[in-house]
Coordinates of C-alpha atoms and ligand atoms in Angstrom, one line a residue:
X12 CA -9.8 -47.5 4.7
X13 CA -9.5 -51.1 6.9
X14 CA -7.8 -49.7 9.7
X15 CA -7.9 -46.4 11.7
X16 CA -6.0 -45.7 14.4
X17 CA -6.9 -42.2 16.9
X18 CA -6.4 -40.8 20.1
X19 CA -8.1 -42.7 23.1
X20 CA -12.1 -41.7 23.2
X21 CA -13.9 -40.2 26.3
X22 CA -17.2 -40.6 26.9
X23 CA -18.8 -37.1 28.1
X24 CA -21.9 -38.3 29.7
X25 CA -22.1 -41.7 31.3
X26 CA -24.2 -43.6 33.5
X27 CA -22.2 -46.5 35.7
X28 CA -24.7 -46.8 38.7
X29 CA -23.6 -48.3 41.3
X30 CA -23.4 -52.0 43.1
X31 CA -23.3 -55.0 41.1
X32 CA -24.4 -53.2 37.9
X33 CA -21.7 -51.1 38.4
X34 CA -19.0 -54.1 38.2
X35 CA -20.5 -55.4 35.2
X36 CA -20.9 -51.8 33.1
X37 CA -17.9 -50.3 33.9
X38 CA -15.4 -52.8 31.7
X39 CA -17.2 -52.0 29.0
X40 CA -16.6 -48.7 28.8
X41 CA -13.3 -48.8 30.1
X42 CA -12.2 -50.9 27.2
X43 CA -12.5 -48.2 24.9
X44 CA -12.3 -44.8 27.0
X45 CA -10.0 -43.6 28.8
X46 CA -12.3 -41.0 30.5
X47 CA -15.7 -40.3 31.2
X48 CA -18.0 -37.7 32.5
X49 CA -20.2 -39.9 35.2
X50 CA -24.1 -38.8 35.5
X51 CA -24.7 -38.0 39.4
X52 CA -28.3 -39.7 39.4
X53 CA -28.1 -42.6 41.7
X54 CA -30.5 -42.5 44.4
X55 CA -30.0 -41.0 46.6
X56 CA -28.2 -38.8 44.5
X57 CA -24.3 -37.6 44.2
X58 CA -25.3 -34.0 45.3
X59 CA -21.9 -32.8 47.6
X60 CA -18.4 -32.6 47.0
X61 CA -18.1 -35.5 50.0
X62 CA -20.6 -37.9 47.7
X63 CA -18.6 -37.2 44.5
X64 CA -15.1 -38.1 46.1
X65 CA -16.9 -41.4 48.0
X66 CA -18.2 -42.3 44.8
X67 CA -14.9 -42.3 42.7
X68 CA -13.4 -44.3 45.1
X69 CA -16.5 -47.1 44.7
X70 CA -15.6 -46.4 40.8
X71 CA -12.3 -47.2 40.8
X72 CA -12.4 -50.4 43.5
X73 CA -14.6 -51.7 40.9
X74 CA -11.8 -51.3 38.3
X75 CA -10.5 -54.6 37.3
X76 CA -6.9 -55.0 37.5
X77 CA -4.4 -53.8 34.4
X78 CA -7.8 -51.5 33.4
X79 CA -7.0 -47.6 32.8
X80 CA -10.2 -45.3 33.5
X81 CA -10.4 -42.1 34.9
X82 CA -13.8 -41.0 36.2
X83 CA -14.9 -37.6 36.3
X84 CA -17.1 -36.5 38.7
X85 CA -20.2 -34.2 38.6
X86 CA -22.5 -33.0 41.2
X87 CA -26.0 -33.2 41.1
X88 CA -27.7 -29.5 41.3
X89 CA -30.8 -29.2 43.3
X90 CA -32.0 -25.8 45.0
X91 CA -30.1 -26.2 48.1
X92 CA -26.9 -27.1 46.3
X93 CA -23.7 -25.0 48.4
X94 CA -22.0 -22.9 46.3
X95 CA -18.7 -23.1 48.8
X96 CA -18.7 -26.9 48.4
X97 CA -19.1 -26.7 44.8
X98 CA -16.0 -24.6 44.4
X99 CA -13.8 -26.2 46.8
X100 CA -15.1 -29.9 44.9
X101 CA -14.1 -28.0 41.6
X102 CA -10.9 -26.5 43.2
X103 CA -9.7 -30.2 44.3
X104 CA -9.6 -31.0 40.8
X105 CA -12.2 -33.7 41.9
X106 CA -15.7 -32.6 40.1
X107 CA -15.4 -31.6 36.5
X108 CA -18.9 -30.5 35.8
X109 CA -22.4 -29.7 37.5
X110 CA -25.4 -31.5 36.2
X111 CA -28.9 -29.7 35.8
X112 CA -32.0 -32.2 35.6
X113 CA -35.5 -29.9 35.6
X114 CA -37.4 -32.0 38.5
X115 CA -39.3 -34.8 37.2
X116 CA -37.9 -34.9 33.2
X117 CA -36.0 -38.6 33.6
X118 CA -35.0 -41.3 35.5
X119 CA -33.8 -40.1 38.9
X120 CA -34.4 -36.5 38.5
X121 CA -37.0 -36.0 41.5
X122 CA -34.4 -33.9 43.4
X123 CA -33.6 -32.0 40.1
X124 CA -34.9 -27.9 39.9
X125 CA -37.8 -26.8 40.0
X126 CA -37.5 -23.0 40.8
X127 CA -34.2 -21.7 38.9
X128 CA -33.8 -18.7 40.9
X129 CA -32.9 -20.9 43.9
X130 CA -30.2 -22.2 42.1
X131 CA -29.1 -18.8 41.0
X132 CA -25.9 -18.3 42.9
X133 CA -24.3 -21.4 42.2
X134 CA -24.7 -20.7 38.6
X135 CA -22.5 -17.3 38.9
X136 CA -20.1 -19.0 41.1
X137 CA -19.9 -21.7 38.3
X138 CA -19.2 -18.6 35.8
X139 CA -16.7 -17.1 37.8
X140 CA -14.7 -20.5 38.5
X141 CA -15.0 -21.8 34.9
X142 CA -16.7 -25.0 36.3
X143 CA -19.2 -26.2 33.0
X144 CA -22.9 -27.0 33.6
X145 CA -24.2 -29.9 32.2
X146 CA -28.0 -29.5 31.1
X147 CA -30.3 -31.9 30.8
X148 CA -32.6 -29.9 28.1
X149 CA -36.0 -30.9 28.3
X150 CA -39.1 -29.0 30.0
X151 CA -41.3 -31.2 32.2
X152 CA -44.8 -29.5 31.6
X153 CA -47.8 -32.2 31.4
X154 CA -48.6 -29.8 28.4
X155 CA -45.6 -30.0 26.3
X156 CA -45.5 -32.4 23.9
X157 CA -43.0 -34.9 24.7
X158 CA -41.4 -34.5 21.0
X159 CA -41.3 -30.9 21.8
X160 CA -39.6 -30.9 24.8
X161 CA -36.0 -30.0 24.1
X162 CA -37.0 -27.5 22.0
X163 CA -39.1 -25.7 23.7
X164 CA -36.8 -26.0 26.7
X165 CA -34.1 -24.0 24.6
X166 CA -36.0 -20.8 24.3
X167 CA -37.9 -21.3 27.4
X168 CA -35.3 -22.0 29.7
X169 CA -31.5 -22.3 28.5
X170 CA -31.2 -19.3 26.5
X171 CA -32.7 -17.0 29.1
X172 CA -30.5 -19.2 32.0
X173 CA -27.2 -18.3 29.5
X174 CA -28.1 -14.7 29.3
X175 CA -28.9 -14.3 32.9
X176 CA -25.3 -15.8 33.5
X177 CA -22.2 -14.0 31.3
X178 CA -19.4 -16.5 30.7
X179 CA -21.2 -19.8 32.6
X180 CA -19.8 -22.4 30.6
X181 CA -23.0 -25.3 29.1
X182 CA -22.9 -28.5 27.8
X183 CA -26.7 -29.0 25.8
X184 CA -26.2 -32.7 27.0
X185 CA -27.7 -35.4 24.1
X186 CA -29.3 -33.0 21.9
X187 CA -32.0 -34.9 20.0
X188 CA -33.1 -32.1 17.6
X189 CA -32.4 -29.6 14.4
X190 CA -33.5 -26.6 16.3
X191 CA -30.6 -27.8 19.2
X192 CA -28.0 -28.3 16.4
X193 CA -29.7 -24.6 14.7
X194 CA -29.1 -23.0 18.7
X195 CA -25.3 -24.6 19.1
X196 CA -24.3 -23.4 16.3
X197 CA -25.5 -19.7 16.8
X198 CA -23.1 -19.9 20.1
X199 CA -19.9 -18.7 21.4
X200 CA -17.5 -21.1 22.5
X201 CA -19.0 -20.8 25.9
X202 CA -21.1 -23.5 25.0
X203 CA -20.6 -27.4 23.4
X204 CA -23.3 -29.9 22.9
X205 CA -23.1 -33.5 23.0
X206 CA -24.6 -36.1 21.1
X207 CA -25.3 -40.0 22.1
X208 CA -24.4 -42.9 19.8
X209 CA -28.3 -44.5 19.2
X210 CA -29.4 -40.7 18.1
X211 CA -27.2 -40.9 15.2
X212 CA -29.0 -44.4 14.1
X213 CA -32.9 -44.4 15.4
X214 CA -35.3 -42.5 14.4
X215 CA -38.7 -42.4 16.5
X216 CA -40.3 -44.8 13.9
X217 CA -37.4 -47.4 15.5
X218 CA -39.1 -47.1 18.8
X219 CA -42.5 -47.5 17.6
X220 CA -43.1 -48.6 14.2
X221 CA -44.5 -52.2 14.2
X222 CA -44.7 -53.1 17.4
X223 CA -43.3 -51.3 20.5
X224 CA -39.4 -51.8 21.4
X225 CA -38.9 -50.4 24.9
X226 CA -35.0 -51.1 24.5
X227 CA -34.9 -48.4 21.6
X228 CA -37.1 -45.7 24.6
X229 CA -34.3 -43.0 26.2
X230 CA -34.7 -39.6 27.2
X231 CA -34.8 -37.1 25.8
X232 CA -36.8 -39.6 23.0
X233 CA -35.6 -39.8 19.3
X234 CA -37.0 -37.6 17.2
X235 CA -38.2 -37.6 12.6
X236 CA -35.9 -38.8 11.0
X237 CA -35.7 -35.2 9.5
X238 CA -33.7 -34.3 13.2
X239 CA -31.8 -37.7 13.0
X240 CA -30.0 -36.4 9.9
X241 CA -29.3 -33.3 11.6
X242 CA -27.5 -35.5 14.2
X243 CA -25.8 -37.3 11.9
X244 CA -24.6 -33.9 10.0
X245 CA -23.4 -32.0 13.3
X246 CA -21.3 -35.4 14.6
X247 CA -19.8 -36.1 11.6
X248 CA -18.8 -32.2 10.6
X249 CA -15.6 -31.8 13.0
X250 CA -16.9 -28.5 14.2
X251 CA -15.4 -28.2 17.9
X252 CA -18.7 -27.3 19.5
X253 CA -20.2 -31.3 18.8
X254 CA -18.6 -34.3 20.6
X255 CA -19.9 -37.4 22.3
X256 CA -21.6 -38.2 25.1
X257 CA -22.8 -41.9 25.3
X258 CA -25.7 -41.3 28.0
X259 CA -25.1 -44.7 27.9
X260 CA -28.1 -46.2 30.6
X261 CA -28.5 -49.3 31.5
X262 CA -31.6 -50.6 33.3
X263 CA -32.1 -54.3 33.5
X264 CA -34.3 -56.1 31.2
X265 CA -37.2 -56.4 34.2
X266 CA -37.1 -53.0 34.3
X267 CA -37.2 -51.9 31.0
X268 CA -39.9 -54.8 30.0
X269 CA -42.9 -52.7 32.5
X270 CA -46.0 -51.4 31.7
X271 CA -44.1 -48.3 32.9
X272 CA -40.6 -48.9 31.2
X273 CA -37.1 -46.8 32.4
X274 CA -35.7 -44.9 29.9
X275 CA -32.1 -45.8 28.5
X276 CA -30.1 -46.9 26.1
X277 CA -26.9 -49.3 26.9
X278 CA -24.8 -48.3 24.3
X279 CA -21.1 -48.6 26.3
X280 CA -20.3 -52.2 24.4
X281 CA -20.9 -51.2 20.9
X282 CA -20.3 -47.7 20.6
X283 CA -17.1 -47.3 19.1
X284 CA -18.0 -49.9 16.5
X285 CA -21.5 -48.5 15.4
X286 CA -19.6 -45.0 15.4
X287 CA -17.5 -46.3 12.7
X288 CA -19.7 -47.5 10.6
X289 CA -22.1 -44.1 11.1
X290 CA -18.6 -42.1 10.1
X291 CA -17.6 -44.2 7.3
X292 CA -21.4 -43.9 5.5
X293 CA -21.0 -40.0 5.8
X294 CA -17.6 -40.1 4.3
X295 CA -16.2 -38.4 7.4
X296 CA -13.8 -41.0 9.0
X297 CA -11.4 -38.4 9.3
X298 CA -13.7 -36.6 11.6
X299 CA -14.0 -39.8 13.8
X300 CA -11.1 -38.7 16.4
X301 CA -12.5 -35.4 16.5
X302 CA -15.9 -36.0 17.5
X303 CA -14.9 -38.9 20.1
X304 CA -11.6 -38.0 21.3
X305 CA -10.3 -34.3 20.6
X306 CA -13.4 -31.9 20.9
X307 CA -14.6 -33.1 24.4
X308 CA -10.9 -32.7 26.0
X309 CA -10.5 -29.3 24.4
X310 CA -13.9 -27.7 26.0
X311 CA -13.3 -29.3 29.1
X312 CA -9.5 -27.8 29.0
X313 CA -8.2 -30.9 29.5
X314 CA -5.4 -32.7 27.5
X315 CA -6.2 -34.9 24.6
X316 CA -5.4 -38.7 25.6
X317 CA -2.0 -40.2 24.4
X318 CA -2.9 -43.6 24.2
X319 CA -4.4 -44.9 21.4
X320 CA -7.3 -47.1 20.0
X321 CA -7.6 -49.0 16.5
X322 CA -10.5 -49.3 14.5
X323 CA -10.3 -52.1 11.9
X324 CA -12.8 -53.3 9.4
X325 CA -13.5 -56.8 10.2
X326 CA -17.0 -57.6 11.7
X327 CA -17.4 -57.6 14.9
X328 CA -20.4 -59.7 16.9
X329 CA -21.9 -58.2 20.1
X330 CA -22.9 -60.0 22.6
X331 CA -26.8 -59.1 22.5
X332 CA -26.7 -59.1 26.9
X333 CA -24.5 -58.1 29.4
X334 CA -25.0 -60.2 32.7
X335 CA -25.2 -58.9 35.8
X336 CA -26.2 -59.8 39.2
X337 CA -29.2 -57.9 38.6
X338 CA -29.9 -59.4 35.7
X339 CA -29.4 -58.9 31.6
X340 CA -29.1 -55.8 30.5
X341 CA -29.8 -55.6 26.6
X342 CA -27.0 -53.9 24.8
X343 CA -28.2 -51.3 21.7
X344 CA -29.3 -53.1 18.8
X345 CA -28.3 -50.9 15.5
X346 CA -30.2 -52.9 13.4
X347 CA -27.5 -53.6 11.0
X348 CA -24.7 -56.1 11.4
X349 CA -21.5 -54.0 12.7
X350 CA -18.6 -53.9 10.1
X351 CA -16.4 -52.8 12.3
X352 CA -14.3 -53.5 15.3
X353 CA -12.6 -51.8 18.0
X354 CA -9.5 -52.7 19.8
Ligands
LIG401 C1 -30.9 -41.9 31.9 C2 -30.9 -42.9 33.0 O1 -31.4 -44.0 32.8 O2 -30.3 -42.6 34.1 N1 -31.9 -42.3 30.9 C3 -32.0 -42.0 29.6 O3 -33.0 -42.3 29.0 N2 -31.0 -41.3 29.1 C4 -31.2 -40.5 32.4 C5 -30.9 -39.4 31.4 O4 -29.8 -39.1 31.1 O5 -31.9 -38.8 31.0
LIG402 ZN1 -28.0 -39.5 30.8

């Protein structure tokens, strides 16, 4: 195949920030989706109904001219989040999903929860309205392995948060591991995990194998290779429960070249590209428009785009930086050249 052509991608977990690295993210993604689900954690951050709607209006200003996006908005939970202003924010048609960060597991998560029985009653309100919750699925105990994280957060906290909570719709948000694959796919269809581009190609040898490469660090952090595959397997088998979420996260070079480096991956340039090429070496190009474009809409009960992109196999050359008036931000380096191109 040299040429595919699929219903307009969404991206179900973004980061745009704000400011000046806002303008210079946000064409990128726009040039390829049509939609995306926008992470809450600036700082301070997007916690009310008020914050979301000021916020899309900041998105969309910094929309260039003849650009289609539609941003959709999530709240930021934290223990004194107000039910009422959840549901009218989700009534509005304004916010599409709540966010869950455990206090202290990433970048901008300080207000995040700490005690889940504070946060107890938006959670059935979010049941009863059909509003999704977005989970960030990592445990942020000093004595947790980081590798073991996600996993442990599963049975520690997000199975006994689903049981506690009939019918509360959850996204597992970038799941890095076999046992999250194992768990999504033991579910109803209350819930859907997503899964980021660079999780489908790094491994944790990528990250620190022969030298340290703080561009290839994100949370939650790649995994064996053994879970990679997993990834790879669950994307690329068009079962409706899998569908991506970029979590693409830029951080400017300064701050990702630390002796205490943020965590991200910038993956909004390239994504569409590198997912290609990932699809075509499974053999499951024909599961391309489901994992990008149809899976995501149909959880989130919204229509599937009807505009179009075009994949075509001609190589395409990244720029390896995007400039901002912060400074470069490294795009994801696949380590391979990209065979394909997106239009
Ligand atoms: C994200 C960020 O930079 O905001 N970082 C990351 O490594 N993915 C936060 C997040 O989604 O964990
Ligand atoms: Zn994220």
């Amino acid at each position: 195949m040299t040429s595919l052509t699929i219903a307009r991608p969404d991206d179900w977990h973004l980061h745009l920030r704000d400011g000046a690295m806002m303008r210079a993210v946000l064409p990128h993604t726009a040039q390829h989706f049509a939609r995306a689900i926008i992470m809450p954690n600036l700082v301070p951050p997007v916690v009310t109904g008020a914050q979301a709607l000021a916020y899309r209006d900041r998105i969309l200003a910094a929309l260039p001219e003849g650009m289609d996006f539609a941003p959709l908005m999530t709240l930021y939970l934290t223990e004194d989040t107000d039910p009422d202003d959840v549901e009218a924010a989700h009534a509005s048609g304004l916010v599409k999903a709540v966010k869950l960060y455990p206090a202290g597991a990433t970048t901008n998560s300080a207000s995040g929860v700490a005690d889940f029985g504070k946060i107890r009653d938006t959670l059935d309100r979010m049941a009863k309205i059909g509003l999704p919750l977005c989970v960030h699925g990592e445990v942020t105990d000093g004595d947790v392995d980081i590798f073991d994280r996600e996993a442990v957060f599963i049975d520690r906290v997000l199975d006994p948060l689903r049981r506690a909570t009939p019918g509360l719709r959850v996204v597992m948000e970038h799941i890095t591991t076999s046992n999250a694959v194992d768990y999504a796919r033991a579910q109803d269809d209350t819930l859907a995990a997503t899964i980021t581009t660079h999780h489908l190609v790094i491994n944790r040898n990528h990250i620190l194998a022969g030298g340290i490469k703080p561009h290839y660090y994100c949370l939650p952090v790649a995994k064996r290779e053994e879970h990679r595959l997993a990834l790879r397997n669950a994307a690329t088998s068009g079962e409706t429960r899998f569908f991506l979420g970029t979590d693409s996260a830029p951080h400017t070079d300064a701050n990702k070249l630390l002796p205490c480096g943020c965590a991200g991956c910038f993956t909004a340039p390239n994504t569409m590209a590198i997912l290609a090429q990932v699809f075509e070496e499974d053999a499951a190009l024909d599961h391309l428009e489901t994992f990008t474009s149809r899976n995501g809409p149909n959880f989130y009960g919204l229509p599937v785009n009807d505009t179009t992109i075009t994949l075509t196999k001609t190589p395409s050359t990244m720029p390896t930086h995007v400039n901002t008036e912060e400074g470069p931000v490294t795009v994801f380096d696949p380590g391979f050249p990209l065979e394909w191109s997106a239009h």
